Coordinates of C-alpha atoms and ligand atoms in Angstrom, one line a residue:
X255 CA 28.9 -9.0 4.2
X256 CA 32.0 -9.2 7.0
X257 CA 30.3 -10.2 10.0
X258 CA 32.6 -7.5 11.6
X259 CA 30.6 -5.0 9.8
X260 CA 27.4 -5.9 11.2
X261 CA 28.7 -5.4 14.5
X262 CA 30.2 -2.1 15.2
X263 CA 27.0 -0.2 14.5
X264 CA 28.6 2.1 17.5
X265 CA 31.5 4.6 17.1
X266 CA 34.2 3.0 19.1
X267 CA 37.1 5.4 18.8
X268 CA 37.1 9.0 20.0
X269 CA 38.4 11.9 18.8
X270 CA 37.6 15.7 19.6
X271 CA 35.6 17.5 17.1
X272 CA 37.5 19.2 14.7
X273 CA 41.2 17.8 15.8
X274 CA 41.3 15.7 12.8
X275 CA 40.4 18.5 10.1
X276 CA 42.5 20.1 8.2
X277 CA 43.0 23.5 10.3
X278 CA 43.9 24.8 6.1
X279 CA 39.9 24.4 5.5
X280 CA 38.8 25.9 8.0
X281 CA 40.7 28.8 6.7
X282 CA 39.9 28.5 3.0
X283 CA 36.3 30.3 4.3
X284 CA 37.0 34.1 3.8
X285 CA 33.1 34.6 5.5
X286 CA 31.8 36.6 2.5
X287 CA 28.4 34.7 3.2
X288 CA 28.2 34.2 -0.9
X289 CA 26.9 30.4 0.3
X290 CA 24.1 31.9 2.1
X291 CA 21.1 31.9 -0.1
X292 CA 22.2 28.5 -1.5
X293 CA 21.6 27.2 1.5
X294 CA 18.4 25.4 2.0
X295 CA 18.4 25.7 5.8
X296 CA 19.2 29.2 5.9
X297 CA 16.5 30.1 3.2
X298 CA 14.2 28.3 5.5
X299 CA 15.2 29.4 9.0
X300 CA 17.0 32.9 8.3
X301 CA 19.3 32.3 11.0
X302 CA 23.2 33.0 10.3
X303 CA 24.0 29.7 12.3
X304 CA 21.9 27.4 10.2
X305 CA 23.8 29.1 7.3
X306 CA 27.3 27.1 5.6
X307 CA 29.2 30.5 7.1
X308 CA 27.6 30.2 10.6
X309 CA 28.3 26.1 10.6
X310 CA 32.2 26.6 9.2
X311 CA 32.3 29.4 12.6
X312 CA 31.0 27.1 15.2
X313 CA 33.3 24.1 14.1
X314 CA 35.9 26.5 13.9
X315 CA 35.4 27.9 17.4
X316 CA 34.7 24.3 19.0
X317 CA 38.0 23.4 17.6
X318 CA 39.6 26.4 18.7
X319 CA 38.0 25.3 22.2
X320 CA 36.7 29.0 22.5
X321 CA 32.9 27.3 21.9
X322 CA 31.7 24.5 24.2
X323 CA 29.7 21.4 21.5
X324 CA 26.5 22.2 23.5
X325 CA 23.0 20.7 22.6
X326 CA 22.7 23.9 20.8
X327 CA 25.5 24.3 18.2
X328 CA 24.9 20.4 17.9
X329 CA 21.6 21.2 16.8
X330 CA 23.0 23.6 14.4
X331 CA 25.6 21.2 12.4
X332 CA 22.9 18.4 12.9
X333 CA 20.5 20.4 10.8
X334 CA 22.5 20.8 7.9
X335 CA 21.6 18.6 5.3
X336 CA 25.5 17.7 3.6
X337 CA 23.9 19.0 0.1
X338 CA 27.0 20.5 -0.4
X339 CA 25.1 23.5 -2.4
X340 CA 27.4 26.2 -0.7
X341 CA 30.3 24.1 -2.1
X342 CA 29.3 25.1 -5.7
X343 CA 28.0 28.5 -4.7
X344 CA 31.3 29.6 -3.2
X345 CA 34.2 31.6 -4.6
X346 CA 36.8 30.5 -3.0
X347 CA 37.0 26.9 -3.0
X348 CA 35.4 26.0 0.0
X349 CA 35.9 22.2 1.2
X350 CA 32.4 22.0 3.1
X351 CA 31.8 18.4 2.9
X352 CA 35.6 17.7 4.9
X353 CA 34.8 19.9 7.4
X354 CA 31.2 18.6 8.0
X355 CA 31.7 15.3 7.4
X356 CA 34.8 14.5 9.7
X357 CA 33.0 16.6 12.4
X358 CA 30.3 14.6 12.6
X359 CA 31.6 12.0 13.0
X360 CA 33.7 13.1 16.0
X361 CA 30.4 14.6 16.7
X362 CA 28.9 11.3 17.4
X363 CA 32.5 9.7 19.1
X364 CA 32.0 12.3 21.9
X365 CA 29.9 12.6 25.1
X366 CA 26.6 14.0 24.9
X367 CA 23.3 13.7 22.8
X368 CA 24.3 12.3 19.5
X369 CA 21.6 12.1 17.2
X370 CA 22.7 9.4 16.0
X371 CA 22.5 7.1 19.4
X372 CA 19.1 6.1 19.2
X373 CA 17.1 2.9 18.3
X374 CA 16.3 4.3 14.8
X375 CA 19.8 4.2 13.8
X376 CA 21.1 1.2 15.9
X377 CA 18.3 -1.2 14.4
X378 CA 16.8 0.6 11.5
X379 CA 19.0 2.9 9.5
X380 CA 22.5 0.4 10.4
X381 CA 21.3 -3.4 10.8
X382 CA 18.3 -3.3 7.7
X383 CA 18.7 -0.4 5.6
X384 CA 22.5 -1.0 4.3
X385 CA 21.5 -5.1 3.7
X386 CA 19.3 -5.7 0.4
X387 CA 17.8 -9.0 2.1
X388 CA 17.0 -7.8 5.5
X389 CA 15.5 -4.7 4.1
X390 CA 13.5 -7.1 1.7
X391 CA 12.0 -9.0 4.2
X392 CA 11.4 -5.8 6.7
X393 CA 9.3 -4.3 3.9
X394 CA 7.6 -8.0 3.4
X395 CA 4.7 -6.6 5.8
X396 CA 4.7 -3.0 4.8
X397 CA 4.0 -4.7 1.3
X398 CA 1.1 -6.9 2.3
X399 CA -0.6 -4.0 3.8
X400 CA -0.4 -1.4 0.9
X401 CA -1.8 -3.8 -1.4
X402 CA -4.7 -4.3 1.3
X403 CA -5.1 -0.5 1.5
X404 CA -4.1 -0.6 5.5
X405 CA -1.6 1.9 4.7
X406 CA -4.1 4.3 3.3
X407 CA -6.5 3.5 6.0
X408 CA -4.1 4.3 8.7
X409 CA -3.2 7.3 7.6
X410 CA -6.8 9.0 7.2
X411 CA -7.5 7.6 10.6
X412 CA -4.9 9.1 12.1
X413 CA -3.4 6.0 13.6
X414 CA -0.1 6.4 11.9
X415 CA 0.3 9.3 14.2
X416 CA 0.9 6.6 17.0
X417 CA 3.6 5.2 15.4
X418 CA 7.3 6.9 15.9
X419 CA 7.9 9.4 13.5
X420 CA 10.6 8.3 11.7
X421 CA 8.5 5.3 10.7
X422 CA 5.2 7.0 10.0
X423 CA 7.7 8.9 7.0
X424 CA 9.0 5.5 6.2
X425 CA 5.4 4.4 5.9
X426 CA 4.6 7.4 3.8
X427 CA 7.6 7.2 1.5
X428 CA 7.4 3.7 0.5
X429 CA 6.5 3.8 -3.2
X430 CA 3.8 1.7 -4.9
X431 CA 5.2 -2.1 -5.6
X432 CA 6.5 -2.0 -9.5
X433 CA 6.7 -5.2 -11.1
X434 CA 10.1 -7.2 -9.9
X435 CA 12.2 -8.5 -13.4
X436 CA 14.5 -10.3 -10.7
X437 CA 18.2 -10.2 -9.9
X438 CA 20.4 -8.7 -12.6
X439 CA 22.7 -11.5 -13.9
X440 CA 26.2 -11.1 -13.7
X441 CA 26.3 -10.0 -17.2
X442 CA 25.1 -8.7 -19.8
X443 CA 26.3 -8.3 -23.5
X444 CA 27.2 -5.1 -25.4
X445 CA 24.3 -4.8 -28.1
X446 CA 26.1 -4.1 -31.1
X447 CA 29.8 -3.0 -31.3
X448 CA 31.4 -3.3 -28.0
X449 CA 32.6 0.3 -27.3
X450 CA 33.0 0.0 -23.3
X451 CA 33.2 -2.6 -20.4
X452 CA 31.9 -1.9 -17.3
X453 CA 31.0 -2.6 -13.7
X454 CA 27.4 -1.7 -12.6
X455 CA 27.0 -0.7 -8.5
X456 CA 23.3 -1.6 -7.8
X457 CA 23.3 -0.4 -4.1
X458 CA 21.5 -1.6 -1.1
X459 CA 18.1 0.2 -1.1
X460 CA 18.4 0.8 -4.8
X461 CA 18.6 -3.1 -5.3
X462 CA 15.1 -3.1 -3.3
X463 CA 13.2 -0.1 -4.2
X464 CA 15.0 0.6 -7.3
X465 CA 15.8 -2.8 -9.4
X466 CA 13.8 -1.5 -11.9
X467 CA 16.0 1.3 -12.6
X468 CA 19.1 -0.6 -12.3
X469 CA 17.6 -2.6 -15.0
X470 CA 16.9 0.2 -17.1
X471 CA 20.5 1.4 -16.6
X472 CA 22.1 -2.1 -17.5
X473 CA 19.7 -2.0 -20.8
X474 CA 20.9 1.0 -21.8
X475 CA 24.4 0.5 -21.3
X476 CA 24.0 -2.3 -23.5
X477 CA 22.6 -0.3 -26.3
X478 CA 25.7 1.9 -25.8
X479 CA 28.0 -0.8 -26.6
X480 CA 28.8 -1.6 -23.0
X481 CA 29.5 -5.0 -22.0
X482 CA 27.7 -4.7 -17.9
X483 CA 29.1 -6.6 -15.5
X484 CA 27.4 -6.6 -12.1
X485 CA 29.9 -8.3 -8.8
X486 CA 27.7 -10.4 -6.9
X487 CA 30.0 -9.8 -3.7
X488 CA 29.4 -6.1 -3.8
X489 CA 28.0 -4.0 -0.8
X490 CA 26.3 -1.2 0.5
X491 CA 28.6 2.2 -0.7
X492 CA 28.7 2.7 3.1
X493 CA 27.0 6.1 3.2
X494 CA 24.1 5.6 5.7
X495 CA 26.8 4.6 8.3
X496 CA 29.6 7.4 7.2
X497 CA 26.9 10.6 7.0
X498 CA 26.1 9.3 10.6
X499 CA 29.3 9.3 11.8
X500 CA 29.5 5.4 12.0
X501 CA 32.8 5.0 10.2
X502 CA 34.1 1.6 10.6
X503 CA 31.3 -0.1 9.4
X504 CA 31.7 2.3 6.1
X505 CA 35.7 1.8 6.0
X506 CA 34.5 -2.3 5.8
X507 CA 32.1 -1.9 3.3
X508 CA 34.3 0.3 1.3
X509 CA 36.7 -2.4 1.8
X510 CA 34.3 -5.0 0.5
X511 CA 33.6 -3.0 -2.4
X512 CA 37.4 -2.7 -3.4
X513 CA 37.5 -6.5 -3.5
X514 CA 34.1 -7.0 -5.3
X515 CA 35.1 -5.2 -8.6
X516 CA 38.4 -6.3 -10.2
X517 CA 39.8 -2.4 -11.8
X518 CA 42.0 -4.1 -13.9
X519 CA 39.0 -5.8 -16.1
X520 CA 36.7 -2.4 -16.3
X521 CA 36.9 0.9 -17.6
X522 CA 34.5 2.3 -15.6
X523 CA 32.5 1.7 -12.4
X524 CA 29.0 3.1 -13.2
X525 CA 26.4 3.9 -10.1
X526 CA 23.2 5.5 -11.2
X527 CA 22.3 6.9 -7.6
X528 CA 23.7 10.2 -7.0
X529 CA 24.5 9.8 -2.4
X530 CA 25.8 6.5 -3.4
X531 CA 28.2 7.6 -6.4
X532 CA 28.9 11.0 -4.4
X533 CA 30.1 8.8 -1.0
X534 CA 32.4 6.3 -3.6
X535 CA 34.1 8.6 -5.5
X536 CA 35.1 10.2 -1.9
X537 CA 36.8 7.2 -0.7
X538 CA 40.1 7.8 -1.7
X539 CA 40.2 10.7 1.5
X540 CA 37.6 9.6 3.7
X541 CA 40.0 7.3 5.7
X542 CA 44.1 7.5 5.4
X543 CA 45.3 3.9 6.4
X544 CA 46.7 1.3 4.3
X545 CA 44.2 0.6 2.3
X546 CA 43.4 4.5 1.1
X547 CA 45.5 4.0 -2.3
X548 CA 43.0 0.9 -3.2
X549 CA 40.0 3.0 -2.2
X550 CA 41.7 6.5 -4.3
X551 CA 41.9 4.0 -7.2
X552 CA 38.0 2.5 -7.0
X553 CA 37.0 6.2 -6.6
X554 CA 38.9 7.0 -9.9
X555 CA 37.2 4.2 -11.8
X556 CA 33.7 5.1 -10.7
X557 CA 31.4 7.5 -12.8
X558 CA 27.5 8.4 -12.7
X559 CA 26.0 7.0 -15.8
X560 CA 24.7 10.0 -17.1
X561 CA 28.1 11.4 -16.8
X562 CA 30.0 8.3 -18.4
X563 CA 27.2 8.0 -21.4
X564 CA 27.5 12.0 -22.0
X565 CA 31.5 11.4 -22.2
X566 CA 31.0 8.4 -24.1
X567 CA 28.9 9.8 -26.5
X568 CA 24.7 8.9 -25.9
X569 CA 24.1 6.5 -29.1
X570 CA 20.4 8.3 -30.0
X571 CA 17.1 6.8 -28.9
X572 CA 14.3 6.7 -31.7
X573 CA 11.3 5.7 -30.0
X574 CA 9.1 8.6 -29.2
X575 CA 8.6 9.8 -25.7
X576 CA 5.4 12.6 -25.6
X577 CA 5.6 14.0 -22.1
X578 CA 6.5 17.5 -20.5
X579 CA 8.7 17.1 -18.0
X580 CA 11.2 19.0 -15.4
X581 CA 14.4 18.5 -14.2
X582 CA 15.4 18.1 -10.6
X583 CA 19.4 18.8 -10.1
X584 CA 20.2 15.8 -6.9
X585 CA 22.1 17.2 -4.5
X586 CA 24.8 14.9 -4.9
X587 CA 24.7 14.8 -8.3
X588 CA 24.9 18.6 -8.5
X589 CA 26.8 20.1 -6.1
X590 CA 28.9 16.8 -4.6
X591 CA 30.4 15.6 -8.5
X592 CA 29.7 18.7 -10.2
X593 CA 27.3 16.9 -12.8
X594 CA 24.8 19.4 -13.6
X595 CA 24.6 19.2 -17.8
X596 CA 25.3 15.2 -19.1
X597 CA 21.8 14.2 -17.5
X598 CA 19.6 17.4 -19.5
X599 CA 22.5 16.6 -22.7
X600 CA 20.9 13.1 -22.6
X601 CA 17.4 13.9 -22.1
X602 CA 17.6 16.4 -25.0
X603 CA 17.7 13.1 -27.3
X604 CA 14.6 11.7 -26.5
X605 CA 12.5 12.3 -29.3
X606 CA 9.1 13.9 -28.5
X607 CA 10.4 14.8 -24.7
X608 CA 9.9 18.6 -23.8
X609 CA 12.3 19.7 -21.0
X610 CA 11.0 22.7 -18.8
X611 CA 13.2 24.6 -16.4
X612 CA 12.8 24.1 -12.8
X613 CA 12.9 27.0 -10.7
X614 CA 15.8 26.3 -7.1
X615 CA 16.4 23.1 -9.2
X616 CA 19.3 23.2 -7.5
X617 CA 17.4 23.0 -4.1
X618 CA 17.6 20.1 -1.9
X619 CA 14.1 18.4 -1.9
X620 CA 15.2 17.5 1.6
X621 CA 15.7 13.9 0.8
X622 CA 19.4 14.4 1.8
X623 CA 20.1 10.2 2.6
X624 CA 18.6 9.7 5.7
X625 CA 17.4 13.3 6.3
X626 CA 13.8 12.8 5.9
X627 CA 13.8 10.3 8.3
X628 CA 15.9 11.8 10.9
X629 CA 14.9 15.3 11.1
X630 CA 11.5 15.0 9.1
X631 CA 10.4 18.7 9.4
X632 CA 13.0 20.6 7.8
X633 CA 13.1 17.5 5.6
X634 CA 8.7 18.7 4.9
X635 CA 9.5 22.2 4.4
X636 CA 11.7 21.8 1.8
X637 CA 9.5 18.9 -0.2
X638 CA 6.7 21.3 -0.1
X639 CA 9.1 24.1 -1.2
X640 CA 10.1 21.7 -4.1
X641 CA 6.7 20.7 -5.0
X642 CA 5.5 24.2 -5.3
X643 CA 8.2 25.1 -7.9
X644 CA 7.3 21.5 -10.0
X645 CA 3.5 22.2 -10.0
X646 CA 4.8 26.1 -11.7
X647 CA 6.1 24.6 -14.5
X648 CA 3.3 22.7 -15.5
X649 CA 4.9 19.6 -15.9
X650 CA 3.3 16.3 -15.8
X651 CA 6.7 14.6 -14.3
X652 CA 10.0 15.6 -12.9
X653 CA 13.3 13.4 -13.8
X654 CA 16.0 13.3 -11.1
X655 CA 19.0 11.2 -10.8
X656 CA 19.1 10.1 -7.4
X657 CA 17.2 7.3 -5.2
X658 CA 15.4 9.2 -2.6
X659 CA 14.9 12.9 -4.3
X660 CA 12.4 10.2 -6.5
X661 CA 11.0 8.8 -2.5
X662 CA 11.0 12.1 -1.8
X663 CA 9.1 13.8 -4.0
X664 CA 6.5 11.2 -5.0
X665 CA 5.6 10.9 -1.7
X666 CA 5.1 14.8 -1.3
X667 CA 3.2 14.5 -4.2
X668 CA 0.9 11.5 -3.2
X669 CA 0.7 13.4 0.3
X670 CA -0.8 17.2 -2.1
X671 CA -2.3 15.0 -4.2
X672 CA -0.8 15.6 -7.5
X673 CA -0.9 13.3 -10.3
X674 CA 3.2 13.5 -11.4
X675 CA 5.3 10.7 -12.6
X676 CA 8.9 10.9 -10.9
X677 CA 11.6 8.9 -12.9
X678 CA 15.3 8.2 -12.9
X679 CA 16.9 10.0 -16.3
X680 CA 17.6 5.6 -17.7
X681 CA 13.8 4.7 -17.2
X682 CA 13.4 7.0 -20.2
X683 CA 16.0 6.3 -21.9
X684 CA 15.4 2.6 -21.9
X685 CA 11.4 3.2 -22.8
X686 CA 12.9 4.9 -25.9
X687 CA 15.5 2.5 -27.0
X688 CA 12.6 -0.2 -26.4
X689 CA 9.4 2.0 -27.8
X690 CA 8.0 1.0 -24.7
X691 CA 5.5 3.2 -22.6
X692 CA 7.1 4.9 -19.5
X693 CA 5.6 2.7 -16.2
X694 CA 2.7 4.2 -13.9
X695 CA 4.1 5.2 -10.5
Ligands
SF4_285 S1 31.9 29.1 2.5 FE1 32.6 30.3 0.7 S2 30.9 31.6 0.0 FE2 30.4 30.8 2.1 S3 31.1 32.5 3.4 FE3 32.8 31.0 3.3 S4 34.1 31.8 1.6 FE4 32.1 32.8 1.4
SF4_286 S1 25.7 21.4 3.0 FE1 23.7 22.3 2.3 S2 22.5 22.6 4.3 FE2 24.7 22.2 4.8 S3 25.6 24.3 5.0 FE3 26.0 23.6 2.9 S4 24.3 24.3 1.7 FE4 23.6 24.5 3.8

C-alpha cells in the first residue's frame, strides 16, 4: 500500500458542492417522481426530500446557490443510501450516482458538519477497514471473545449499549469464524480445457470475512476452464474512502490497482462483491487526470463473476443441492451494473435447488457499504423490512451477491432469531461441482 495513501484520510482540496457536476445531469431529471417508490428512504420516511427527485432538487438549488448546504439538506443527501434503485427505476436516463457521488464529496471538502469528520471514519472506516492485515489483527480480539461467548453475554446484559454505536453494529455484524483455507496462491489452473484466463480481485474486507468465498469463486472458475490468477500487489477497490467523499486516497488505490493487474495477460478482471465491482468498473469517470484512460481500461476489463460465467457459458454442476432458497438482488449488483438475471441463470443449474421469488428483492437491505455503520437506524428499518419479506417465502436461506447484504442480513437474522443460511451465489456452486455439503453459518 503507497504510504501516501495511508495519509490523506482528510479531504484536502475544496470545491463547492455541485460546481464540478455536470450542470447536463442535473437536467436529465424531468421530476416525474417515477424513482419514488424505488426508493428505500422515501418508502420509509414519506418525505419528498428523502426521495431521488427531492435529493436531485436540493443539489440542484445549492448549486444554483438559491439553497444554503445547511445541517438540514446535509442530512437529506447524507441519508441516501447510493443504491442507485432510482437509477433503474427511471425513464429518462437519470445519472443519480454522478450527481450524488461528486456531491459528496464536495460535501465533505466544505465547512460545516461532515459526517464524515469523525473518529469512526478517521481511525476505523479509513486506517483498518481498507487494509486486510490491520483489519485482521483489529478483529484478533473481537474473535477471542465470540468464541468465549463475551459477545453474546454483552449483549443480553446490555453492556454493548455503552459502547459507541457504530461499534455495538460492528460487534453485532461480525459473522461466526468459518474455517480459514489460507491465502489464495497466485494461481490456479484451468480444470480441463482452458477456455478463459483471468484476474481474481479478492478485496480488503472480503479477503478477511470473505476468503472462503473467494475461494469458492477461484474453484469454480477453474471448473469453467479459467486459468485464476490472483496479483499479490493488489488493493482495496477504494470505495470506503470514495462513498465518503475521501477521494485521494481512492484515486491511489485505484492507481495501485491499475499497476497490480497486467490487462494485456487477462481477459477479464473478475470481483465477486457487488460495492467493490460497482466502484471499479466506475473508475474510468470518477477522476479525469492523466491517469483516467488506464483506469477507463481496468474498468472495461473487470466483470462480476456471475455475469462473466453467464456470458461464458456456466459448465453444469452435478452434485445435488436440496435446499429452498431466495434471491436477494445487491444493490450494486442490481441497479449499479445492471446484473439482475446471470446470478438466478446460474442458480437454475444446481440440481435439486428450488429458487423462490423474493418480494422488494430489489430493496436495499440497508447494508449500502458503510451505511449500517454510519447511519444504523435507517440502515435497521430496512433489515427488518428485508427480513420480513425472506421469512414470507419460506425459505430456509437467501443467496445474494454482495459482501455486506450477507453481514447484513445474517446479523438481522441472528438478532430475530431465525435459523437462515445466507450465501454468496459461488459457495453453491462450488458445493455442487465438489458434492460437498453447503457450510453452517
Ligand atoms: S430521477 Fe428520473 S424517475 Fe425520478 S423524478 Fe427524475 S426523471 Fe423522474
Ligand atoms: S440512491 Fe437509493 S436511497 Fe439514494 S435516492 Fe436513489 S433510490 Fe433513494
Amino acid at each position: 500500500m503507497a504510504a501516501s495513501a495511508m495519509n490523506q484520510e482528510t479531504p484536502e482540496t475544496t470545491t463547492k458542492p455541485g460546481e464540478d457536476i455536470d450542470y447536463n445531469l442535473f437536467l436529465d431529471c424531468v421530476h416525474c417522481g417515477l424513482c419514488t417508490s424505488a426508493c428505500p428512504t422515501f418508502v420509509e420516511t414519506a418525505n419528498e426530500n428523502d426521495s431521488p427527485r427531492g435529493r436531485i432538487y436540493l443539489m440542484r438549488a445549492v448549486t444554483d446557490g438559491r439553497l444554503d448546504l445547511s445541517p438540514g439538506v446535509r442530512r437529506h443527501l447524507e441519508l441516501c443510501l447510493d443504491c442507485r434503485a432510482c437509477e433503474t427505476a427511471c425513464p429518462s436516463g437519470v445519472q443519480y450516482g454522478k450527481l450524488i457521488e461528486p456531491f459528496r464529496i464536495s460535501m465533505a471538502q466544505t465547512e460545516g458538519q461532515s459526517k464524515t469528520d469523525d473518529w469512526f471514519h478517521r481511525w476505523i472506516l479509513f486506517r483498518i477497514f481498507p487494509y486486510p492485515d490491520r483489519l485482521r489483527k483489529a478483529l484478533g480480539p473481537a474473535r477471542v471473545a465470540q468464541r468465549l461467548g463475551l459477545d453474546r453475554l454483552i449483549e443480553t446484559t446490555g453492556l454493548i449499549r455503552l459502547l459507541p454505536k457504530q461499534l455495538q453494529q460492528m460487534i453485532r455484524m461480525l459473522p461466526p469464524p468459518v474455517p480459514d483455507e489460507g491465502v489464495l496462491p497466485e494461481f490456479l489452473p484451468a480444470v480441463g480445457t482452458r477456455r478463459a484466463t483471468v484476474a481474481l480481485f479478492t478485496g480488503c474486507i472480503g479477503d478477511v470475512m470473505f476468503r472462503h468465498a473467494n475461494w469458492a469463486t477461484a474453484r469454480v472458475l477453474q471448473q469453467n476452464g479459467c486459468d485464476v490468477h490472483v496479483p499479490r500487489d493488489q488493493t482495496c477497490c477504494g470505495a470506503i474512502h470514495f462513498h465518503a467523499g475521501s477521494e485521494q486516497p481512492a484515486r491511489e488505490m485505484a492507481d495501485q490497482n491499475v499497476a497490480a493487474f497486467p490487462l494485456d495477460k487477462f481477459d477479464a478482471v473478475i470481483n465477486n462483491v457487488a460495492g467493490c465491482g460497482s466502484m471499479l468498473k466506475d473508475y474510468g469517470h470518477h477522476w479525469t487526470d492523466g491517469g483516467q484512460a488506464a483506469r477507463a481500461e481496468l474498468a472495461s476489463k473487470m466483470k462480476d463473476v456471475n455475469e462473466f460465467l453467464d456470458e461464458l457459458g456456466l459448465i453444469k454442476p452435478q452434485g445435488e443441492i436440496r435446499l429452498v432458497a431466495t434471491y436477494h438482488d445487491a444493490c450494486h449488483l442490481a441497479h449499479a451494473q445492471n446484473v439482475q438475471e446471470a446470478p438466478r441463470n446460474l442458480l437454475a443449474q444446481i440440481p435439486g435447488l428450488e429458487i423462490r421469488n423474493l418480494p422488494e428483492s430489489e430493496l436495499c437491505c440497508g447494508a449500502a457499504g458503510s451505511y449500517n455503520l454510519t447511519e444504523p437506524e435507517m440502515a435497521s428499518r430496512l433489515a427488518k423490512r428485508k427480513m420480513r419479506n425472506i421469512i414470507s417465502t419460506k425459505a430456509q436461506a437467501v443467496i445474494t451477491s454482495n459482501a455486506g447484504c450477507i453481514l447484513q442480513i445474517a446479523k438481522e437474522a441472528r438478532a430475530e432469531g431465525h435459523k437462515l443460511g445466507v450465501f454468496h451465489p459461488m459457495e453453491l456452486l462450488d458445493c455442487s461441482y465438489r458434492g460437498t455439503d453447503l457450510p453452517d453459518n
